[in-house]
PDB file of C-alpha atoms in Angstrom:
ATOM      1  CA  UNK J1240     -14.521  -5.988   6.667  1.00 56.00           C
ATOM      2  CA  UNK J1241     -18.039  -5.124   6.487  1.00 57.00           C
ATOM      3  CA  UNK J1242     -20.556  -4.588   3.047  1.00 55.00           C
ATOM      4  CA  UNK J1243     -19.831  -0.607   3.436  1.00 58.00           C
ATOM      5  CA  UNK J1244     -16.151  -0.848   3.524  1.00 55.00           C
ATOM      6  CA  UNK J1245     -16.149  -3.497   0.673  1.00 56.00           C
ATOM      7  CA  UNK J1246     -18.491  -1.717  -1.489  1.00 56.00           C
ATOM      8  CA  UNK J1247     -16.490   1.328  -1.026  1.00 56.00           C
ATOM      9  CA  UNK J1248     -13.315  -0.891  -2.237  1.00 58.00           C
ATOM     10  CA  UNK J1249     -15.540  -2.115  -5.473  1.00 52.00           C
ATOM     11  CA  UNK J1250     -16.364   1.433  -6.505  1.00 55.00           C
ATOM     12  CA  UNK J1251     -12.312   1.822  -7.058  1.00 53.00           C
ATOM     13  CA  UNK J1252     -12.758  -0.563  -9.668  1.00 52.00           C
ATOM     14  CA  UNK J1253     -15.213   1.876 -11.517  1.00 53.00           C
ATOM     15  CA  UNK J1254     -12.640   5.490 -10.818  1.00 52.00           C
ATOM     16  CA  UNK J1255     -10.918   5.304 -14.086  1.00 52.00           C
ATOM     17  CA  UNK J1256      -9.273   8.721 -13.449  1.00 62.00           C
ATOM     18  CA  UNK J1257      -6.792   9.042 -11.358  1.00 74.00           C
ATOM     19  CA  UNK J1258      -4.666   6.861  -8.930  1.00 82.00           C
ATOM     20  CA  UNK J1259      -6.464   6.550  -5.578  1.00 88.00           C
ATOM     21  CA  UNK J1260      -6.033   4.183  -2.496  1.00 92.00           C
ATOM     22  CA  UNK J1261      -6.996   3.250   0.620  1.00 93.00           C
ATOM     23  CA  UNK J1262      -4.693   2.344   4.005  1.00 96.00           C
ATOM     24  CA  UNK J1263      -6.411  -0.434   5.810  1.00 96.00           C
ATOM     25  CA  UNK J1264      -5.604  -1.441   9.089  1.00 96.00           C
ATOM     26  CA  UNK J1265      -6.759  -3.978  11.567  1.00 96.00           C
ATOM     27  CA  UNK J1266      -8.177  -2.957  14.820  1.00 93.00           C
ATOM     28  CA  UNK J1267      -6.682  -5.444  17.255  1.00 89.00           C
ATOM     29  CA  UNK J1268      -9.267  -4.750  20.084  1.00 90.00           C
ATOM     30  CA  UNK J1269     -12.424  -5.439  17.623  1.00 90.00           C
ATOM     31  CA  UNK J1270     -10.598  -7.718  15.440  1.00 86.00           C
ATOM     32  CA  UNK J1271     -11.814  -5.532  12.320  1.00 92.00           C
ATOM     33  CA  UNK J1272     -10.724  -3.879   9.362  1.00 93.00           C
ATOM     34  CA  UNK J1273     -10.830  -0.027   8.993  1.00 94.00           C
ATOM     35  CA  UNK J1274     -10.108   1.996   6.211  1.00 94.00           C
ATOM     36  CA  UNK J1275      -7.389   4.521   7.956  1.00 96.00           C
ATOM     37  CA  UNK J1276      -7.104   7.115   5.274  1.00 95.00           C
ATOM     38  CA  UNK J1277      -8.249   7.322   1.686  1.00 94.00           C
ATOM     39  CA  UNK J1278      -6.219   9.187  -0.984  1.00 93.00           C
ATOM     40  CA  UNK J1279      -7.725  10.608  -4.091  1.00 89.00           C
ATOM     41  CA  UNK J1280      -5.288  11.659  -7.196  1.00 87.00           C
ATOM     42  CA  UNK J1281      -2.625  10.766  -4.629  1.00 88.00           C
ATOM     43  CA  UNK J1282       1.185  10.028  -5.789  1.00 92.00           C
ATOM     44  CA  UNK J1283       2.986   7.221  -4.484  1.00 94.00           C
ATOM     45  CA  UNK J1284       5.384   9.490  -2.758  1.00 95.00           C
ATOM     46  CA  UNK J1285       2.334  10.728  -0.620  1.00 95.00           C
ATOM     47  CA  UNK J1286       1.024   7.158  -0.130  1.00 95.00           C
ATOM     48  CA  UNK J1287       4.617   6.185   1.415  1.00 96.00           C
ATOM     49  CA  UNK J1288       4.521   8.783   3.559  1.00 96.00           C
ATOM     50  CA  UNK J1289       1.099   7.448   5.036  1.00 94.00           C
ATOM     51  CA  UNK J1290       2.382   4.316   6.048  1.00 96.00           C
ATOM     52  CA  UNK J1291       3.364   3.915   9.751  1.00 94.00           C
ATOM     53  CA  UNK J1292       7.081   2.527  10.082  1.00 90.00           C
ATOM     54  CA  UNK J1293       6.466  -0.682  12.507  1.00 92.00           C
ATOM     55  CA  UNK J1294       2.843  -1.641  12.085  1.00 95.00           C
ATOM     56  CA  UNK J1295       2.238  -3.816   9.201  1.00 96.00           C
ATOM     57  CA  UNK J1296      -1.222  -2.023   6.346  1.00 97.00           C
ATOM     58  CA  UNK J1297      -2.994  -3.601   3.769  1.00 98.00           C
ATOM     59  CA  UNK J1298      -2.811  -0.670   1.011  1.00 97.00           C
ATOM     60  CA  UNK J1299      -5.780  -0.911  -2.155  1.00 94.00           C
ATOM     61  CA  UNK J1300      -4.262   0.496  -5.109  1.00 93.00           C
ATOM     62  CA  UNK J1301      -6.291   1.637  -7.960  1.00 90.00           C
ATOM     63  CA  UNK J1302      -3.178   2.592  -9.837  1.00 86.00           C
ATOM     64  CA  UNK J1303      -2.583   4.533 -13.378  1.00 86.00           C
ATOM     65  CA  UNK J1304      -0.925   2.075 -15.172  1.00 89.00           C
ATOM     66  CA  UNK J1305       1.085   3.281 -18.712  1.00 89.00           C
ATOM     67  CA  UNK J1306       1.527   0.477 -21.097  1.00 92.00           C
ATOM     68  CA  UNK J1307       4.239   0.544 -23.871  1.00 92.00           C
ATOM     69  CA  UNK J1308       2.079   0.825 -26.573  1.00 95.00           C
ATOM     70  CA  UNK J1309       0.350   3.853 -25.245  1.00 92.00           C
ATOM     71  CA  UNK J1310      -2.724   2.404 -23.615  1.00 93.00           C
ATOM     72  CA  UNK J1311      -3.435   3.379 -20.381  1.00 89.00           C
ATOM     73  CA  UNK J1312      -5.089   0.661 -17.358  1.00 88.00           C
ATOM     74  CA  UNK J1313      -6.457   1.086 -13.928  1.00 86.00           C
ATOM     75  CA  UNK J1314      -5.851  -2.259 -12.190  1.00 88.00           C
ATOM     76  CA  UNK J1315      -6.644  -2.695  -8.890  1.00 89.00           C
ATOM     77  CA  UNK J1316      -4.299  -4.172  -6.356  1.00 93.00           C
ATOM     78  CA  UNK J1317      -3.730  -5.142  -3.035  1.00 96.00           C
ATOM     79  CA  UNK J1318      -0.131  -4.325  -1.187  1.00 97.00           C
ATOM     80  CA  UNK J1319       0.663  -6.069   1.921  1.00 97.00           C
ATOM     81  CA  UNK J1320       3.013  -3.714   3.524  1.00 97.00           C
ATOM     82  CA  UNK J1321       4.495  -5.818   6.452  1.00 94.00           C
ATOM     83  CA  UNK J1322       7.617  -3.388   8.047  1.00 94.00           C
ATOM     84  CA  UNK J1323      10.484  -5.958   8.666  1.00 88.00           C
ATOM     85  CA  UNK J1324      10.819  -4.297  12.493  1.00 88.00           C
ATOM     86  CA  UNK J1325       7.375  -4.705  13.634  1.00 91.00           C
ATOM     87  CA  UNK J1326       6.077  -7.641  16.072  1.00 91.00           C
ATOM     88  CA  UNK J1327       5.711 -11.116  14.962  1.00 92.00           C
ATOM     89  CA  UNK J1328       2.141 -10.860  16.709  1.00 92.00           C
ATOM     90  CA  UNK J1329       1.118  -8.541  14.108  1.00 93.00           C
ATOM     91  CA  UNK J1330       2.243 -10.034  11.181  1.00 91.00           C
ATOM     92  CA  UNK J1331       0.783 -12.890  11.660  1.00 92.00           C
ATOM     93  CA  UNK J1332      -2.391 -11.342  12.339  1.00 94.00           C
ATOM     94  CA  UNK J1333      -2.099  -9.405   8.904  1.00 95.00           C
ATOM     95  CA  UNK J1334      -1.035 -12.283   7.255  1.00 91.00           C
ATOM     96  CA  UNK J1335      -3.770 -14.394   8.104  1.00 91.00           C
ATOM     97  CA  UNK J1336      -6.150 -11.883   7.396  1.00 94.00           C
ATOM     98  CA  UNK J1337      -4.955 -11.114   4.172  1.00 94.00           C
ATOM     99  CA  UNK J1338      -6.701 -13.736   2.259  1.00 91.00           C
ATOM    100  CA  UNK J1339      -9.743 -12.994   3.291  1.00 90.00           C
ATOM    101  CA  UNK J1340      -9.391  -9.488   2.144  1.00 91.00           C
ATOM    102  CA  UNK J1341      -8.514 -11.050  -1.577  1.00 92.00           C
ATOM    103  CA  UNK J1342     -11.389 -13.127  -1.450  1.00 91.00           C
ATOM    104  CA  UNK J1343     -13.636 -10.510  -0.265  1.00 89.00           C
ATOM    105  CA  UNK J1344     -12.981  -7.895  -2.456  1.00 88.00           C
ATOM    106  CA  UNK J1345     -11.741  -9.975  -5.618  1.00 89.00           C
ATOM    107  CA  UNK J1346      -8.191  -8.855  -6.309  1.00 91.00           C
ATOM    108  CA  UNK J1347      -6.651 -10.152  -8.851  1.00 89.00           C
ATOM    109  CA  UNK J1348      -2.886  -9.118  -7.866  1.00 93.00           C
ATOM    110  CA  UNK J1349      -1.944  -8.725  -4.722  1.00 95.00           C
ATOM    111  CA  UNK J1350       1.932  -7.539  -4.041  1.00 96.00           C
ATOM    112  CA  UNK J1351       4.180  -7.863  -0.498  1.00 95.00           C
ATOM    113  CA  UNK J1352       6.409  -4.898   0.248  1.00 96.00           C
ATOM    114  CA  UNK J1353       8.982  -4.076   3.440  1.00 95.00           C
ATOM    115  CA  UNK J1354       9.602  -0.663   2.921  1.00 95.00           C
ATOM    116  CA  UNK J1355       7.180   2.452   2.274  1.00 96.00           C
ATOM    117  CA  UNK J1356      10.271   3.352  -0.257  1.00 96.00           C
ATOM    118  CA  UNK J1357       9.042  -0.124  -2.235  1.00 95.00           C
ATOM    119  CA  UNK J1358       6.223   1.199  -3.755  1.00 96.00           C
ATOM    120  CA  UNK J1359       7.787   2.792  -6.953  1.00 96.00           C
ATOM    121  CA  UNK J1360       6.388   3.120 -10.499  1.00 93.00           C
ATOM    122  CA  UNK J1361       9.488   1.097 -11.559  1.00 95.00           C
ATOM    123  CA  UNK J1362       8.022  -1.455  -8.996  1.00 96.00           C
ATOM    124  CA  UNK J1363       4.324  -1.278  -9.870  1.00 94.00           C
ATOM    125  CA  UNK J1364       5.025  -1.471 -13.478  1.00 92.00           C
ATOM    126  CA  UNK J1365       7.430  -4.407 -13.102  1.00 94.00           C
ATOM    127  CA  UNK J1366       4.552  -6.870 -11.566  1.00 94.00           C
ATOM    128  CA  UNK J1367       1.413  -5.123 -13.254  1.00 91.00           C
ATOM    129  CA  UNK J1368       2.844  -5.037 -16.425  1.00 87.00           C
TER     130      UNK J1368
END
């Protein structure tokens, strides 16, 4: 992933308003990352239906987080979405890039999901919490 792309991750860290996210893929010809789609004040029912249903994403997730005693967080994570029907070739390909993506851009959580139907606030809230 190039500066751009990663300083355009790092400002998520700073938009303490809303949840927002970005779908990355990985071009396979180039052998680069690409932000697909951003999503501003997006719900997680319009992030699942971004995701493709056989090609693996990385998602960044700057997510509003409610804590029980009434404070509210931003963190910032990384989902691996890896769709249990897509081709071994591309998992592996995702999952070997998906350190470097951590390292690069400094998460401090980073979740693995199978299903678009995954990412819940039940689900969120039960590893961010």
């Amino acid at each position: 992933m190039n500066s751009s792309r990663s300083s355009k991750i790092f400002g998520l860290k700073k938009a303490h308003q809303q949840t927002l996210s970005f779908v990355v893929k990985i071009d396979r010809a180039d052998q680069i990352m690409k932000i697909e789609s951003e999503m501003e004040d997006c719900s997680l029912e319009e992030l699942q239906s971004e995701l493709p249903n056989q090609q693996p994403r990385f998602i960044v997730l700057n997510y509003l987080l409610k804590h029980p005693d009434c404070r509210v967080s931003y963190p910032m994570c990384l989902l691996f979405y890896g769709p249990s029907g897509c081709s071994t070739e591309l998992q592996i390909l995702y999952a070997g890039s998906r350190n470097h993506l951590v390292k690069e851009c400094e998460f401090t959580k980073c979740l693995e999901i199978r299903d678009p139907e995954d990412i819940t606030e039940d689900y969120l809230n039960s590893k961010l919490l």
